[in-house]
Amino acid sequence: MTQATLSQDQLKEAVAAAAIDEVRPHLHRDSVLGIGTGSTANRFIDRLAELRHDFAGAVASSEASAERLRSHGIEVFELNSVGTVPVYVDGADEVNAHLHMIKGGGAALTREKIVAACAERFICIADGSKKVERLGAFPLPVEVIPMARSYVARELVKLGADPVYREGVVTDNGNQIIDCYDFMIDDPLAMEARLNAIVGVVTNGLFAARGADVLLLGTAGGVERLTPA
Ligand code: 5RP
């Protein structure tokens, strides 16, 4: 198979492997790593399993990732008992040149944002399809307190979004998700703050105030290592 025919799955495998090299300097017997959620993060977890004796354990951004880590014999710590993590590795639904992201396709955005806030370094791993000029073609997830769902949806309409309730999904925090369609974002930093100011919003999926420090992007030509423009 030539590089040009690499599938999205193969690109995810490639960036997961590259992320192992990126975190290797942070592995020692006391280190606790931050681990994200999703199919790309899962590949990273599976590779990390081979190194499980080289570090203390991990903090996970979802119950699903915690379960996967434990299944590999990696100890999962409570974030409150750890404080900061030296490095957080996670995927993204979209990422721009400033390494601002849309996340939350897997409904884990709140815990992802909390672990990212406690990370000294955020390494985003993504296949090439996730890199965009302007954020917003992927519907922006917003986690809401259930009783505020209709109110928040009306406020999102005022901002120009087409909000759609993600039916049947309950987050790890017991909340609900609204996805904002037709919502192209010119100023991710300002919009992240604007959305957070709506009463009833727990988190929105814009990761601009705390973007990634490094993007490992899987492309047909290999894994590109990008830093914020
Ligand atoms: C989950 C996320 C994921 O990082 C994002 O959805 C990317 O997932 P995948 O690696 O499966 O493409 O934010 O809430």
PDB file of C-alpha atoms and ligand atoms in Angstrom:
ATOM      1  CA  MET A   1       0.000   0.000   0.000  1.00  0.00           C
ATOM      2  CA  THR A   2       1.383   3.446  -0.889  1.00  0.00           C
ATOM      3  CA  GLN A   3       1.284   6.436   1.452  1.00  0.00           C
ATOM      4  CA  ALA A   4      -1.357   8.062  -0.761  1.00  0.00           C
ATOM      5  CA  THR A   5      -3.841   5.299   0.003  1.00  0.00           C
ATOM      6  CA  LEU A   6      -3.542   5.364   3.790  1.00  0.00           C
ATOM      7  CA  SER A   7      -6.971   5.090   5.393  1.00  0.00           C
ATOM      8  CA  GLN A   8      -8.236   7.344   8.171  1.00  0.00           C
ATOM      9  CA  ASP A   9      -7.674   4.443  10.591  1.00  0.00           C
ATOM     10  CA  GLN A  10      -4.063   4.094   9.473  1.00  0.00           C
ATOM     11  CA  LEU A  11      -3.521   7.836   9.899  1.00  0.00           C
ATOM     12  CA  LYS A  12      -4.901   7.596  13.442  1.00  0.00           C
ATOM     13  CA  GLU A  13      -2.509   4.719  14.146  1.00  0.00           C
ATOM     14  CA  ALA A  14       0.390   6.780  12.818  1.00  0.00           C
ATOM     15  CA  VAL A  15      -0.333   9.781  15.048  1.00  0.00           C
ATOM     16  CA  ALA A  16      -0.863   7.540  18.072  1.00  0.00           C
ATOM     17  CA  ALA A  17       2.593   6.067  17.485  1.00  0.00           C
ATOM     18  CA  ALA A  18       4.081   9.543  17.073  1.00  0.00           C
ATOM     19  CA  ALA A  19       2.449  10.637  20.338  1.00  0.00           C
ATOM     20  CA  ILE A  20       4.255   7.856  22.184  1.00  0.00           C
ATOM     21  CA  ASP A  21       7.566   9.396  21.122  1.00  0.00           C
ATOM     22  CA  GLU A  22       6.264  12.802  22.216  1.00  0.00           C
ATOM     23  CA  VAL A  23       5.350  11.646  25.749  1.00  0.00           C
ATOM     24  CA  ARG A  24       8.389   9.400  26.255  1.00  0.00           C
ATOM     25  CA  PRO A  25      10.442  12.187  27.930  1.00  0.00           C
ATOM     26  CA  HIS A  26       7.625  12.558  30.499  1.00  0.00           C
ATOM     27  CA  LEU A  27       7.597   8.903  31.523  1.00  0.00           C
ATOM     28  CA  HIS A  28       9.052   8.158  34.920  1.00  0.00           C
ATOM     29  CA  ARG A  29       7.819   6.188  37.885  1.00  0.00           C
ATOM     30  CA  ASP A  30       5.943   9.130  39.471  1.00  0.00           C
ATOM     31  CA  SER A  31       4.375  10.610  36.359  1.00  0.00           C
ATOM     32  CA  VAL A  32       0.627  10.625  35.783  1.00  0.00           C
ATOM     33  CA  LEU A  33      -0.431  11.342  32.198  1.00  0.00           C
ATOM     34  CA  GLY A  34      -3.651  12.989  31.019  1.00  0.00           C
ATOM     35  CA  ILE A  35      -5.535  10.831  28.538  1.00  0.00           C
ATOM     36  CA  GLY A  36      -8.334  11.929  26.218  1.00  0.00           C
ATOM     37  CA  THR A  37     -11.330  10.292  24.626  1.00  0.00           C
ATOM     38  CA  GLY A  38     -12.277   8.944  21.210  1.00  0.00           C
ATOM     39  CA  SER A  39     -11.026   6.555  18.553  1.00  0.00           C
ATOM     40  CA  THR A  40      -7.647   8.303  18.120  1.00  0.00           C
ATOM     41  CA  ALA A  41      -7.070   8.509  21.870  1.00  0.00           C
ATOM     42  CA  ASN A  42      -7.996   4.810  22.122  1.00  0.00           C
ATOM     43  CA  ARG A  43      -5.178   3.917  19.754  1.00  0.00           C
ATOM     44  CA  PHE A  44      -2.804   5.943  21.882  1.00  0.00           C
ATOM     45  CA  ILE A  45      -4.011   4.138  25.026  1.00  0.00           C
ATOM     46  CA  ASP A  46      -3.420   0.762  23.371  1.00  0.00           C
ATOM     47  CA  ARG A  47       0.159   1.730  22.502  1.00  0.00           C
ATOM     48  CA  LEU A  48       0.775   3.216  25.934  1.00  0.00           C
ATOM     49  CA  ALA A  49      -0.075  -0.156  27.461  1.00  0.00           C
ATOM     50  CA  GLU A  50       3.298  -1.511  26.347  1.00  0.00           C
ATOM     51  CA  LEU A  51       4.976   1.144  28.525  1.00  0.00           C
ATOM     52  CA  ARG A  52       2.719   0.754  31.570  1.00  0.00           C
ATOM     53  CA  HIS A  53       5.635  -0.124  33.881  1.00  0.00           C
ATOM     54  CA  ASP A  54       7.433   3.129  33.003  1.00  0.00           C
ATOM     55  CA  PHE A  55       4.974   5.563  34.640  1.00  0.00           C
ATOM     56  CA  ALA A  56       2.589   5.724  37.604  1.00  0.00           C
ATOM     57  CA  GLY A  57      -0.717   5.933  35.775  1.00  0.00           C
ATOM     58  CA  ALA A  58      -3.198   8.259  34.138  1.00  0.00           C
ATOM     59  CA  VAL A  59      -6.058  10.669  34.597  1.00  0.00           C
ATOM     60  CA  ALA A  60      -8.839  10.041  32.079  1.00  0.00           C
ATOM     61  CA  SER A  61     -11.243  12.489  30.449  1.00  0.00           C
ATOM     62  CA  SER A  62     -14.093   9.948  30.346  1.00  0.00           C
ATOM     63  CA  GLU A  63     -15.353   6.789  31.976  1.00  0.00           C
ATOM     64  CA  ALA A  64     -14.787   4.993  28.651  1.00  0.00           C
ATOM     65  CA  SER A  65     -11.104   5.928  28.554  1.00  0.00           C
ATOM     66  CA  ALA A  66     -10.698   5.089  32.244  1.00  0.00           C
ATOM     67  CA  GLU A  67     -12.132   1.643  31.568  1.00  0.00           C
ATOM     68  CA  ARG A  68      -9.813   1.101  28.605  1.00  0.00           C
ATOM     69  CA  LEU A  69      -6.776   2.203  30.626  1.00  0.00           C
ATOM     70  CA  ARG A  70      -7.674  -0.173  33.469  1.00  0.00           C
ATOM     71  CA  SER A  71      -8.198  -3.021  31.007  1.00  0.00           C
ATOM     72  CA  HIS A  72      -4.530  -2.604  30.053  1.00  0.00           C
ATOM     73  CA  GLY A  73      -3.411  -2.608  33.690  1.00  0.00           C
ATOM     74  CA  ILE A  74      -2.796   1.164  33.784  1.00  0.00           C
ATOM     75  CA  GLU A  75      -3.815   2.724  37.097  1.00  0.00           C
ATOM     76  CA  VAL A  76      -6.390   5.521  36.828  1.00  0.00           C
ATOM     77  CA  PHE A  77      -6.110   8.390  39.303  1.00  0.00           C
ATOM     78  CA  GLU A  78      -8.643  11.013  40.390  1.00  0.00           C
ATOM     79  CA  LEU A  79      -7.604  14.420  39.060  1.00  0.00           C
ATOM     80  CA  ASN A  80      -8.096  15.959  42.518  1.00  0.00           C
ATOM     81  CA  SER A  81      -5.427  13.675  43.941  1.00  0.00           C
ATOM     82  CA  VAL A  82      -2.931  14.517  41.201  1.00  0.00           C
ATOM     83  CA  GLY A  83      -3.040  18.292  40.687  1.00  0.00           C
ATOM     84  CA  THR A  84      -1.295  18.889  37.388  1.00  0.00           C
ATOM     85  CA  VAL A  85      -0.350  16.456  34.645  1.00  0.00           C
ATOM     86  CA  PRO A  86       2.821  16.986  32.584  1.00  0.00           C
ATOM     87  CA  VAL A  87       1.119  16.140  29.328  1.00  0.00           C
ATOM     88  CA  TYR A  88      -2.411  15.581  27.991  1.00  0.00           C
ATOM     89  CA  VAL A  89      -2.958  13.637  24.768  1.00  0.00           C
ATOM     90  CA  ASP A  90      -6.311  13.840  23.010  1.00  0.00           C
ATOM     91  CA  GLY A  91      -7.982  13.950  19.600  1.00  0.00           C
ATOM     92  CA  ALA A  92     -10.108  16.699  18.044  1.00  0.00           C
ATOM     93  CA  ASP A  93     -13.068  17.063  15.726  1.00  0.00           C
ATOM     94  CA  GLU A  94     -11.549  20.139  14.073  1.00  0.00           C
ATOM     95  CA  VAL A  95      -8.312  22.061  14.586  1.00  0.00           C
ATOM     96  CA  ASN A  96      -7.116  25.307  12.997  1.00  0.00           C
ATOM     97  CA  ALA A  97      -3.669  26.810  12.444  1.00  0.00           C
ATOM     98  CA  HIS A  98      -3.684  28.399  15.926  1.00  0.00           C
ATOM     99  CA  LEU A  99      -4.352  24.926  17.351  1.00  0.00           C
ATOM    100  CA  HIS A 100      -7.766  26.061  18.533  1.00  0.00           C
ATOM    101  CA  MET A 101     -10.104  23.087  18.371  1.00  0.00           C
ATOM    102  CA  ILE A 102     -13.674  21.901  18.312  1.00  0.00           C
ATOM    103  CA  LYS A 103     -14.021  18.876  20.578  1.00  0.00           C
ATOM    104  CA  GLY A 104     -16.866  16.932  22.119  1.00  0.00           C
ATOM    105  CA  GLY A 105     -17.991  14.711  19.261  1.00  0.00           C
ATOM    106  CA  GLY A 106     -17.835  11.936  21.847  1.00  0.00           C
ATOM    107  CA  ALA A 107     -19.650  14.064  24.466  1.00  0.00           C
ATOM    108  CA  ALA A 108     -16.609  14.163  26.776  1.00  0.00           C
ATOM    109  CA  LEU A 109     -15.887  17.875  26.312  1.00  0.00           C
ATOM    110  CA  THR A 110     -16.247  18.985  29.933  1.00  0.00           C
ATOM    111  CA  ARG A 111     -13.846  16.469  31.424  1.00  0.00           C
ATOM    112  CA  GLU A 112     -11.527  16.988  28.448  1.00  0.00           C
ATOM    113  CA  LYS A 113     -11.443  20.699  29.140  1.00  0.00           C
ATOM    114  CA  ILE A 114     -10.799  20.140  32.845  1.00  0.00           C
ATOM    115  CA  VAL A 115      -7.887  17.764  32.255  1.00  0.00           C
ATOM    116  CA  ALA A 116      -6.517  20.074  29.545  1.00  0.00           C
ATOM    117  CA  ALA A 117      -6.651  22.980  32.020  1.00  0.00           C
ATOM    118  CA  CYS A 118      -4.491  20.976  34.421  1.00  0.00           C
ATOM    119  CA  ALA A 119      -1.980  19.967  31.749  1.00  0.00           C
ATOM    120  CA  GLU A 120       1.401  21.571  31.296  1.00  0.00           C
ATOM    121  CA  ARG A 121       1.343  20.455  27.657  1.00  0.00           C
ATOM    122  CA  PHE A 122      -1.571  19.517  25.353  1.00  0.00           C
ATOM    123  CA  ILE A 123      -0.712  17.237  22.447  1.00  0.00           C
ATOM    124  CA  CYS A 124      -3.492  16.953  19.896  1.00  0.00           C
ATOM    125  CA  ILE A 125      -3.484  13.843  17.697  1.00  0.00           C
ATOM    126  CA  ALA A 126      -5.620  13.862  14.570  1.00  0.00           C
ATOM    127  CA  ASP A 127      -5.868  12.547  11.050  1.00  0.00           C
ATOM    128  CA  GLY A 128      -5.525  15.122   8.289  1.00  0.00           C
ATOM    129  CA  SER A 129      -9.277  15.468   7.746  1.00  0.00           C
ATOM    130  CA  LYS A 130      -9.553  17.376  11.031  1.00  0.00           C
ATOM    131  CA  LYS A 131      -7.398  20.337   9.964  1.00  0.00           C
ATOM    132  CA  VAL A 132      -9.504  23.326   8.849  1.00  0.00           C
ATOM    133  CA  GLU A 133      -9.065  26.995   7.954  1.00  0.00           C
ATOM    134  CA  ARG A 134     -12.089  28.078   9.969  1.00  0.00           C
ATOM    135  CA  LEU A 135     -13.819  26.173  12.784  1.00  0.00           C
ATOM    136  CA  GLY A 136     -17.505  25.317  12.558  1.00  0.00           C
ATOM    137  CA  ALA A 137     -18.248  22.867   9.752  1.00  0.00           C
ATOM    138  CA  PHE A 138     -18.299  20.238  12.502  1.00  0.00           C
ATOM    139  CA  PRO A 139     -21.343  20.971  14.697  1.00  0.00           C
ATOM    140  CA  LEU A 140     -20.128  22.608  17.907  1.00  0.00           C
ATOM    141  CA  PRO A 141     -21.170  20.594  21.008  1.00  0.00           C
ATOM    142  CA  VAL A 142     -22.467  22.419  24.079  1.00  0.00           C
ATOM    143  CA  GLU A 143     -23.012  20.532  27.352  1.00  0.00           C
ATOM    144  CA  VAL A 144     -26.035  21.825  29.259  1.00  0.00           C
ATOM    145  CA  ILE A 145     -27.773  21.258  32.565  1.00  0.00           C
ATOM    146  CA  PRO A 146     -30.906  19.305  31.488  1.00  0.00           C
ATOM    147  CA  MET A 147     -33.489  21.806  32.795  1.00  0.00           C
ATOM    148  CA  ALA A 148     -31.763  24.623  30.868  1.00  0.00           C
ATOM    149  CA  ARG A 149     -31.758  22.855  27.498  1.00  0.00           C
ATOM    150  CA  SER A 150     -34.575  24.798  25.818  1.00  0.00           C
ATOM    151  CA  TYR A 151     -33.425  28.135  27.217  1.00  0.00           C
ATOM    152  CA  VAL A 152     -29.855  27.567  26.048  1.00  0.00           C
ATOM    153  CA  ALA A 153     -31.100  26.471  22.617  1.00  0.00           C
ATOM    154  CA  ARG A 154     -33.020  29.746  22.240  1.00  0.00           C
ATOM    155  CA  GLU A 155     -29.916  31.721  23.201  1.00  0.00           C
ATOM    156  CA  LEU A 156     -27.860  29.773  20.653  1.00  0.00           C
ATOM    157  CA  VAL A 157     -30.368  30.677  17.927  1.00  0.00           C
ATOM    158  CA  LYS A 158     -29.856  34.353  18.822  1.00  0.00           C
ATOM    159  CA  LEU A 159     -26.128  33.841  18.186  1.00  0.00           C
ATOM    160  CA  GLY A 160     -26.854  32.418  14.742  1.00  0.00           C
ATOM    161  CA  ALA A 161     -26.595  28.689  15.402  1.00  0.00           C
ATOM    162  CA  ASP A 162     -29.030  25.942  14.480  1.00  0.00           C
ATOM    163  CA  PRO A 163     -29.105  23.969  17.759  1.00  0.00           C
ATOM    164  CA  VAL A 164     -29.998  20.271  17.726  1.00  0.00           C
ATOM    165  CA  TYR A 165     -30.510  18.211  20.883  1.00  0.00           C
ATOM    166  CA  ARG A 166     -28.306  15.089  20.781  1.00  0.00           C
ATOM    167  CA  GLU A 167     -31.085  12.703  21.780  1.00  0.00           C
ATOM    168  CA  GLY A 168     -30.326   9.708  23.971  1.00  0.00           C
ATOM    169  CA  VAL A 169     -26.921  11.008  25.077  1.00  0.00           C
ATOM    170  CA  VAL A 170     -26.218  11.611  28.771  1.00  0.00           C
ATOM    171  CA  THR A 171     -22.714  12.845  29.579  1.00  0.00           C
ATOM    172  CA  ASP A 172     -20.497  11.338  32.288  1.00  0.00           C
ATOM    173  CA  ASN A 173     -21.629  14.345  34.362  1.00  0.00           C
ATOM    174  CA  GLY A 174     -25.355  13.556  33.962  1.00  0.00           C
ATOM    175  CA  ASN A 175     -25.963  16.402  31.506  1.00  0.00           C
ATOM    176  CA  GLN A 176     -27.184  16.756  27.917  1.00  0.00           C
ATOM    177  CA  ILE A 177     -25.585  17.865  24.655  1.00  0.00           C
ATOM    178  CA  ILE A 178     -26.789  20.415  22.112  1.00  0.00           C
ATOM    179  CA  ASP A 179     -24.948  20.438  18.768  1.00  0.00           C
ATOM    180  CA  CYS A 180     -24.718  23.807  16.980  1.00  0.00           C
ATOM    181  CA  TYR A 181     -25.092  23.379  13.202  1.00  0.00           C
ATOM    182  CA  ASP A 182     -24.479  26.087  10.590  1.00  0.00           C
ATOM    183  CA  PHE A 183     -22.270  27.935  13.036  1.00  0.00           C
ATOM    184  CA  MET A 184     -19.012  29.060  11.424  1.00  0.00           C
ATOM    185  CA  ILE A 185     -16.741  30.673  14.012  1.00  0.00           C
ATOM    186  CA  ASP A 186     -14.586  33.693  13.141  1.00  0.00           C
ATOM    187  CA  ASP A 187     -13.252  34.397  16.634  1.00  0.00           C
ATOM    188  CA  PRO A 188     -12.985  31.154  18.649  1.00  0.00           C
ATOM    189  CA  LEU A 189     -11.618  32.869  21.762  1.00  0.00           C
ATOM    190  CA  ALA A 190     -14.479  35.370  21.949  1.00  0.00           C
ATOM    191  CA  MET A 191     -17.143  32.784  21.082  1.00  0.00           C
ATOM    192  CA  GLU A 192     -15.850  30.326  23.695  1.00  0.00           C
ATOM    193  CA  ALA A 193     -16.264  33.006  26.374  1.00  0.00           C
ATOM    194  CA  ARG A 194     -19.639  34.147  24.975  1.00  0.00           C
ATOM    195  CA  LEU A 195     -21.091  30.629  25.074  1.00  0.00           C
ATOM    196  CA  ASN A 196     -19.779  29.983  28.576  1.00  0.00           C
ATOM    197  CA  ALA A 197     -21.695  33.071  29.747  1.00  0.00           C
ATOM    198  CA  ILE A 198     -25.091  31.555  28.889  1.00  0.00           C
ATOM    199  CA  VAL A 199     -26.774  30.386  32.090  1.00  0.00           C
ATOM    200  CA  GLY A 200     -27.153  26.617  32.074  1.00  0.00           C
ATOM    201  CA  VAL A 201     -24.136  25.969  29.845  1.00  0.00           C
ATOM    202  CA  VAL A 202     -21.640  23.679  31.539  1.00  0.00           C
ATOM    203  CA  THR A 203     -18.990  23.789  28.798  1.00  0.00           C
ATOM    204  CA  ASN A 204     -18.758  24.376  25.090  1.00  0.00           C
ATOM    205  CA  GLY A 205     -16.575  22.415  22.715  1.00  0.00           C
ATOM    206  CA  LEU A 206     -14.374  25.317  21.661  1.00  0.00           C
ATOM    207  CA  PHE A 207     -10.855  24.806  22.976  1.00  0.00           C
ATOM    208  CA  ALA A 208      -9.297  28.198  22.237  1.00  0.00           C
ATOM    209  CA  ALA A 209      -8.470  29.735  25.628  1.00  0.00           C
ATOM    210  CA  ARG A 210      -6.556  26.520  26.233  1.00  0.00           C
ATOM    211  CA  GLY A 211      -5.673  25.219  22.796  1.00  0.00           C
ATOM    212  CA  ALA A 212      -3.134  22.556  21.944  1.00  0.00           C
ATOM    213  CA  ASP A 213       0.612  23.146  22.233  1.00  0.00           C
ATOM    214  CA  VAL A 214       1.481  20.572  19.591  1.00  0.00           C
ATOM    215  CA  LEU A 215      -0.546  19.004  16.785  1.00  0.00           C
ATOM    216  CA  LEU A 216       0.502  15.634  15.398  1.00  0.00           C
ATOM    217  CA  LEU A 217      -1.369  15.486  12.111  1.00  0.00           C
ATOM    218  CA  GLY A 218      -1.574  12.299  10.080  1.00  0.00           C
ATOM    219  CA  THR A 219      -1.244  12.983   6.353  1.00  0.00           C
ATOM    220  CA  ALA A 220      -0.505  10.922   3.254  1.00  0.00           C
ATOM    221  CA  GLY A 221       3.063  12.220   3.412  1.00  0.00           C
ATOM    222  CA  GLY A 222       3.605  11.222   7.055  1.00  0.00           C
ATOM    223  CA  VAL A 223       2.968  12.697  10.486  1.00  0.00           C
ATOM    224  CA  GLU A 224       3.351  16.480  10.564  1.00  0.00           C
ATOM    225  CA  ARG A 225       4.317  18.108  13.863  1.00  0.00           C
ATOM    226  CA  LEU A 226       2.742  21.582  14.089  1.00  0.00           C
ATOM    227  CA  THR A 227       2.842  24.280  16.763  1.00  0.00           C
ATOM    228  CA  PRO A 228       0.441  27.264  17.040  1.00  0.00           C
ATOM    229  CA  ALA A 229       0.682  29.813  14.194  1.00  0.00           C
TER     230      ALA A 229
HETATM  231  C1  5RP B   1     -14.550  13.366  22.375  1.00  0.00           C
HETATM  232  C2  5RP B   1     -13.620  14.200  21.573  1.00  0.00           C
HETATM  233  C3  5RP B   1     -12.712  13.528  20.620  1.00  0.00           C
HETATM  234  O1  5RP B   1     -11.403  13.919  20.875  1.00  0.00           O
HETATM  235  C4  5RP B   1     -13.100  13.903  19.226  1.00  0.00           C
HETATM  236  O2  5RP B   1     -14.474  13.623  19.048  1.00  0.00           O
HETATM  237  C5  5RP B   1     -12.268  13.159  18.182  1.00  0.00           C
HETATM  238  O3  5RP B   1     -12.618  11.803  18.187  1.00  0.00           O
HETATM  239  P1  5RP B   1     -11.952  10.752  17.217  1.00  0.00           P
HETATM  240  O4  5RP B   1     -10.530  10.592  17.651  1.00  0.00           O
HETATM  241  O5  5RP B   1     -12.778   9.505  17.418  1.00  0.00           O
HETATM  242  O6  5RP B   1     -12.060  11.271  15.805  1.00  0.00           O
HETATM  243  O7  5RP B   1     -13.577  15.406  21.676  1.00  0.00           O
HETATM  244  O8  5RP B   1     -15.433  14.139  23.131  1.00  0.00           O
END
